[in-house]
PDB file of C-alpha atoms in Angstrom:
ATOM      1  CA  MET N   1     209.418  72.981 196.987  1.00 70.00           C
ATOM      2  CA  LYS N   2     209.962  76.586 198.130  1.00 79.00           C
ATOM      3  CA  LYS N   3     207.336  76.035 200.782  1.00 84.00           C
ATOM      4  CA  VAL N   4     209.195  72.845 201.867  1.00 84.00           C
ATOM      5  CA  GLY N   5     212.407  74.881 202.163  1.00 81.00           C
ATOM      6  CA  ILE N   6     210.640  77.528 204.410  1.00 84.00           C
ATOM      7  CA  ILE N   7     209.218  74.942 206.590  1.00 88.00           C
ATOM      8  CA  MET N   8     212.539  73.155 206.858  1.00 87.00           C
ATOM      9  CA  SER N   9     214.308  76.400 207.645  1.00 86.00           C
ATOM     10  CA  LEU N  10     211.891  77.132 210.438  1.00 90.00           C
ATOM     11  CA  LEU N  11     212.023  73.652 212.009  1.00 91.00           C
ATOM     12  CA  MET N  12     215.719  73.369 211.655  1.00 89.00           C
ATOM     13  CA  GLY N  13     216.310  76.909 213.063  1.00 88.00           C
ATOM     14  CA  VAL N  14     214.184  76.301 216.134  1.00 93.00           C
ATOM     15  CA  THR N  15     215.572  72.861 216.753  1.00 92.00           C
ATOM     16  CA  MET N  16     219.211  73.950 216.379  1.00 90.00           C
ATOM     17  CA  SER N  17     218.645  77.156 218.532  1.00 91.00           C
ATOM     18  CA  PHE N  18     217.169  75.060 221.272  1.00 94.00           C
ATOM     19  CA  CYS N  19     219.871  72.496 221.211  1.00 92.00           C
ATOM     20  CA  LEU N  20     222.741  74.903 220.998  1.00 90.00           C
ATOM     21  CA  SER N  21     221.199  77.157 223.676  1.00 90.00           C
ATOM     22  CA  LEU N  22     220.697  74.303 225.995  1.00 91.00           C
ATOM     23  CA  THR N  23     224.331  72.968 225.343  1.00 89.00           C
ATOM     24  CA  GLY N  24     225.763  76.384 225.955  1.00 85.00           C
ATOM     25  CA  ASN N  25     223.738  76.795 229.158  1.00 85.00           C
ATOM     26  CA  LEU N  26     224.715  73.452 230.431  1.00 87.00           C
ATOM     27  CA  THR N  27     228.420  73.730 229.656  1.00 84.00           C
ATOM     28  CA  SER N  28     228.748  77.321 231.084  1.00 76.00           C
ATOM     29  CA  GLY N  29     229.852  76.070 234.432  1.00 73.00           C
ATOM     30  CA  GLU N  30     227.009  77.784 236.197  1.00 73.00           C
ATOM     31  CA  GLY N  31     224.465  74.916 235.766  1.00 77.00           C
ATOM     32  CA  PHE N  32     221.149  75.381 233.893  1.00 84.00           C
ATOM     33  CA  GLN N  33     219.683  78.948 234.287  1.00 82.00           C
ATOM     34  CA  LEU N  34     216.322  79.510 232.859  1.00 88.00           C
ATOM     35  CA  MET N  35     216.526  83.157 231.951  1.00 87.00           C
ATOM     36  CA  PRO N  36     219.881  83.070 230.146  1.00 84.00           C
ATOM     37  CA  PHE N  37     218.577  79.932 228.300  1.00 89.00           C
ATOM     38  CA  LEU N  38     215.382  81.738 227.205  1.00 92.00           C
ATOM     39  CA  ILE N  39     217.252  84.781 226.032  1.00 90.00           C
ATOM     40  CA  SER N  40     219.856  82.736 224.231  1.00 90.00           C
ATOM     41  CA  PHE N  41     217.106  80.500 222.535  1.00 93.00           C
ATOM     42  CA  ALA N  42     215.195  83.586 221.410  1.00 94.00           C
ATOM     43  CA  VAL N  43     218.213  85.411 219.887  1.00 92.00           C
ATOM     44  CA  SER N  44     219.593  82.237 218.275  1.00 92.00           C
ATOM     45  CA  THR N  45     216.214  81.359 216.822  1.00 92.00           C
ATOM     46  CA  VAL N  46     216.004  84.879 215.214  1.00 92.00           C
ATOM     47  CA  ILE N  47     219.581  84.400 213.805  1.00 92.00           C
ATOM     48  CA  SER N  48     218.784  80.773 212.600  1.00 90.00           C
ATOM     49  CA  ILE N  49     215.791  81.962 210.745  1.00 87.00           C
ATOM     50  CA  LEU N  50     217.582  84.893 209.168  1.00 89.00           C
ATOM     51  CA  ILE N  51     220.314  82.591 207.959  1.00 88.00           C
ATOM     52  CA  GLY N  52     217.744  80.164 206.642  1.00 84.00           C
ATOM     53  CA  ILE N  53     216.082  82.984 204.666  1.00 83.00           C
ATOM     54  CA  ILE N  54     219.241  84.550 203.375  1.00 87.00           C
ATOM     55  CA  VAL N  55     221.503  81.490 202.638  1.00 86.00           C
ATOM     56  CA  PRO N  56     220.455  79.210 199.875  1.00 85.00           C
ATOM     57  CA  MET N  57     221.296  76.020 201.919  1.00 84.00           C
ATOM     58  CA  ARG N  58     220.066  73.488 199.339  1.00 84.00           C
ATOM     59  CA  LYS N  59     222.075  75.105 196.661  1.00 89.00           C
ATOM     60  CA  LEU N  60     225.278  75.091 198.749  1.00 90.00           C
ATOM     61  CA  GLU N  61     224.756  71.601 200.033  1.00 91.00           C
ATOM     62  CA  GLY N  62     224.033  70.405 196.539  1.00 89.00           C
ATOM     63  CA  GLY N  63     227.020  72.230 195.153  1.00 93.00           C
ATOM     64  CA  ALA N  64     229.303  70.482 197.789  1.00 92.00           C
ATOM     65  CA  VAL N  65     227.806  67.112 197.084  1.00 93.00           C
ATOM     66  CA  SER N  66     228.305  67.600 193.220  1.00 92.00           C
ATOM     67  CA  ALA N  67     231.801  68.890 193.716  1.00 94.00           C
ATOM     68  CA  LEU N  68     232.792  65.747 195.635  1.00 93.00           C
ATOM     69  CA  LYS N  69     231.000  63.695 192.971  1.00 93.00           C
ATOM     70  CA  LEU N  70     228.683  62.020 195.480  1.00 91.00           C
ATOM     71  CA  LYS N  71     225.473  60.243 194.675  1.00 92.00           C
ATOM     72  CA  GLU N  72     222.597  62.433 195.904  1.00 87.00           C
ATOM     73  CA  HIS N  73     220.743  61.043 198.875  1.00 85.00           C
ATOM     74  CA  SER N  74     223.568  58.640 199.645  1.00 90.00           C
ATOM     75  CA  LEU N  75     225.021  58.446 203.195  1.00 91.00           C
ATOM     76  CA  PRO N  76     228.227  60.268 202.133  1.00 92.00           C
ATOM     77  CA  ALA N  77     226.070  63.034 200.510  1.00 92.00           C
ATOM     78  CA  LYS N  78     223.975  63.360 203.735  1.00 92.00           C
ATOM     79  CA  LEU N  79     227.164  63.591 205.827  1.00 94.00           C
ATOM     80  CA  VAL N  80     228.543  66.313 203.573  1.00 94.00           C
ATOM     81  CA  SER N  81     225.269  68.176 203.509  1.00 92.00           C
ATOM     82  CA  ALA N  82     225.090  68.114 207.262  1.00 92.00           C
ATOM     83  CA  LEU N  83     228.622  69.373 207.479  1.00 94.00           C
ATOM     84  CA  VAL N  84     227.920  72.276 205.148  1.00 94.00           C
ATOM     85  CA  SER N  85     224.855  73.249 207.178  1.00 91.00           C
ATOM     86  CA  ASP N  86     226.810  72.883 210.426  1.00 93.00           C
ATOM     87  CA  LEU N  87     229.711  75.071 209.169  1.00 94.00           C
ATOM     88  CA  ILE N  88     227.293  77.711 208.154  1.00 92.00           C
ATOM     89  CA  TYR N  89     224.905  77.958 211.024  1.00 90.00           C
ATOM     90  CA  THR N  90     226.953  77.075 214.028  1.00 92.00           C
ATOM     91  CA  PRO N  91     229.890  79.503 213.991  1.00 94.00           C
ATOM     92  CA  VAL N  92     227.428  82.436 213.637  1.00 92.00           C
ATOM     93  CA  ILE N  93     225.144  81.295 216.282  1.00 91.00           C
ATOM     94  CA  THR N  94     227.978  80.404 218.588  1.00 92.00           C
ATOM     95  CA  LEU N  95     229.651  83.794 218.157  1.00 93.00           C
ATOM     96  CA  ALA N  96     226.396  85.649 218.979  1.00 91.00           C
ATOM     97  CA  MET N  97     225.761  83.425 221.982  1.00 89.00           C
ATOM     98  CA  ILE N  98     229.276  84.015 223.381  1.00 91.00           C
ATOM     99  CA  ILE N  99     228.963  87.767 222.939  1.00 92.00           C
ATOM    100  CA  LEU N 100     225.471  87.584 224.614  1.00 88.00           C
ATOM    101  CA  ALA N 101     226.692  85.372 227.494  1.00 85.00           C
ATOM    102  CA  ARG N 102     229.638  87.772 228.118  1.00 87.00           C
ATOM    103  CA  LYS N 103     227.421  90.816 228.164  1.00 89.00           C
ATOM    104  CA  MET N 104     224.822  89.127 230.459  1.00 84.00           C
ATOM    105  CA  ALA N 105     227.569  87.884 232.868  1.00 83.00           C
ATOM    106  CA  MET N 106     229.107  91.346 233.042  1.00 86.00           C
ATOM    107  CA  LYS N 107     225.695  92.997 233.655  1.00 87.00           C
ATOM    108  CA  MET N 108     224.692  90.454 236.295  1.00 82.00           C
ATOM    109  CA  SER N 109     227.992  90.900 238.113  1.00 85.00           C
ATOM    110  CA  ASN N 110     227.968  94.739 237.762  1.00 87.00           C
ATOM    111  CA  GLY N 111     231.114  94.472 235.591  1.00 83.00           C
ATOM    112  CA  HIS N 112     233.080  92.236 237.994  1.00 83.00           C
ATOM    113  CA  ALA N 113     232.719  88.861 236.316  1.00 82.00           C
ATOM    114  CA  GLN N 114     235.975  86.965 235.991  1.00 85.00           C
ATOM    115  CA  LEU N 115     235.682  85.620 232.413  1.00 86.00           C
ATOM    116  CA  PRO N 116     238.127  83.686 230.303  1.00 88.00           C
ATOM    117  CA  PRO N 117     239.441  85.584 227.189  1.00 92.00           C
ATOM    118  CA  PHE N 118     236.926  85.847 224.443  1.00 92.00           C
ATOM    119  CA  GLY N 119     238.924  83.576 222.033  1.00 93.00           C
ATOM    120  CA  VAL N 120     239.140  80.810 224.579  1.00 92.00           C
ATOM    121  CA  MET N 121     235.404  80.997 225.292  1.00 90.00           C
ATOM    122  CA  PHE N 122     234.519  81.049 221.598  1.00 93.00           C
ATOM    123  CA  VAL N 123     236.789  78.213 220.466  1.00 94.00           C
ATOM    124  CA  LYS N 124     235.815  75.888 223.307  1.00 92.00           C
ATOM    125  CA  SER N 125     232.094  76.572 222.727  1.00 92.00           C
ATOM    126  CA  LEU N 126     232.431  76.303 218.934  1.00 94.00           C
ATOM    127  CA  ILE N 127     234.123  72.831 219.039  1.00 95.00           C
ATOM    128  CA  ILE N 128     231.315  71.608 221.431  1.00 94.00           C
ATOM    129  CA  SER N 129     228.587  73.222 219.334  1.00 93.00           C
ATOM    130  CA  LEU N 130     229.931  71.902 215.983  1.00 95.00           C
ATOM    131  CA  ILE N 131     229.754  68.389 217.389  1.00 95.00           C
ATOM    132  CA  VAL N 132     226.369  68.632 218.831  1.00 95.00           C
ATOM    133  CA  ALA N 133     224.909  70.518 215.816  1.00 94.00           C
ATOM    134  CA  TYR N 134     226.295  67.979 213.347  1.00 96.00           C
ATOM    135  CA  VAL N 135     224.739  65.071 215.246  1.00 95.00           C
ATOM    136  CA  ILE N 136     221.411  66.959 215.605  1.00 94.00           C
ATOM    137  CA  ILE N 137     221.413  67.924 211.933  1.00 92.00           C
ATOM    138  CA  LEU N 138     221.979  64.237 210.820  1.00 93.00           C
ATOM    139  CA  ILE N 139     219.224  62.997 213.234  1.00 93.00           C
ATOM    140  CA  VAL N 140     216.438  65.543 212.412  1.00 93.00           C
ATOM    141  CA  THR N 141     216.895  66.511 208.724  1.00 90.00           C
ATOM    142  CA  PRO N 142     215.321  63.378 207.300  1.00 90.00           C
ATOM    143  CA  ILE N 143     212.484  63.574 209.831  1.00 93.00           C
ATOM    144  CA  TYR N 144     211.854  67.247 209.128  1.00 92.00           C
ATOM    145  CA  LEU N 145     212.180  66.863 205.414  1.00 89.00           C
ATOM    146  CA  LYS N 146     209.268  64.197 205.469  1.00 90.00           C
ATOM    147  CA  LEU N 147     207.256  66.477 207.790  1.00 92.00           C
ATOM    148  CA  SER N 148     207.898  69.491 205.635  1.00 89.00           C
ATOM    149  CA  MET N 149     206.849  67.747 202.502  1.00 89.00           C
ATOM    150  CA  LYS N 150     203.735  66.532 204.130  1.00 90.00           C
ATOM    151  CA  LEU N 151     202.825  69.966 205.490  1.00 88.00           C
ATOM    152  CA  ALA N 152     203.546  71.617 202.095  1.00 83.00           C
ATOM    153  CA  GLY N 153     201.386  68.990 200.308  1.00 83.00           C
ATOM    154  CA  VAL N 154     204.258  67.468 198.354  1.00 79.00           C
ATOM    155  CA  ASN N 155     204.357  63.636 198.183  1.00 75.00           C
ATOM    156  CA  PRO N 156     207.515  61.969 196.699  1.00 64.00           C
ATOM    157  CA  PRO N 157     207.063  58.783 194.727  1.00 56.00           C
ATOM    158  CA  ALA N 158     206.804  55.736 196.946  1.00 57.00           C
ATOM    159  CA  GLY N 159     210.232  54.386 197.831  1.00 55.00           C
ATOM    160  CA  LYS N 160     212.128  57.264 196.205  1.00 55.00           C
ATOM    161  CA  PRO N 161     213.875  60.202 197.822  1.00 56.00           C
ATOM    162  CA  PRO N 162     212.328  63.622 197.342  1.00 54.00           C
ATOM    163  CA  VAL N 163     213.326  65.420 194.179  1.00 50.00           C
ATOM    164  CA  ASP N 164     214.699  68.990 194.530  1.00 48.00           C
TER     165      ASP N 164
END
């Protein structure tokens, strides 16, 4: 199951980084720009993978589900698990992306960029990113779990959810 966790972490990290970088790029007011998107994607992928390696997501998600006395693999448990994951990954990635975007804007404008205050940029971006990330997590987690189990050679009993 450790191999499944590593594969899941990589798949989720790349997917979340791609979606959040794309969202940030498209909501920046400048329209889509390839180079800032690629830089943002690369940096957020590294951050996501580091979080996935350092943070025991399954334990935290399982702890939240247990604390709320939810049945494992139920819809409410999946909603809570997605929220826990979202609240761990998204603020860190969003903070890094805002810092990076501000630095790139200042560099490209030779220090003359008219930027909103940091807090305003961060909060606006965080709200959008939390919503986008939550939806993405809900959609791709079951797909990636099945794929990760297959790639790791783990086959759950037919008709039953995977066992941790």
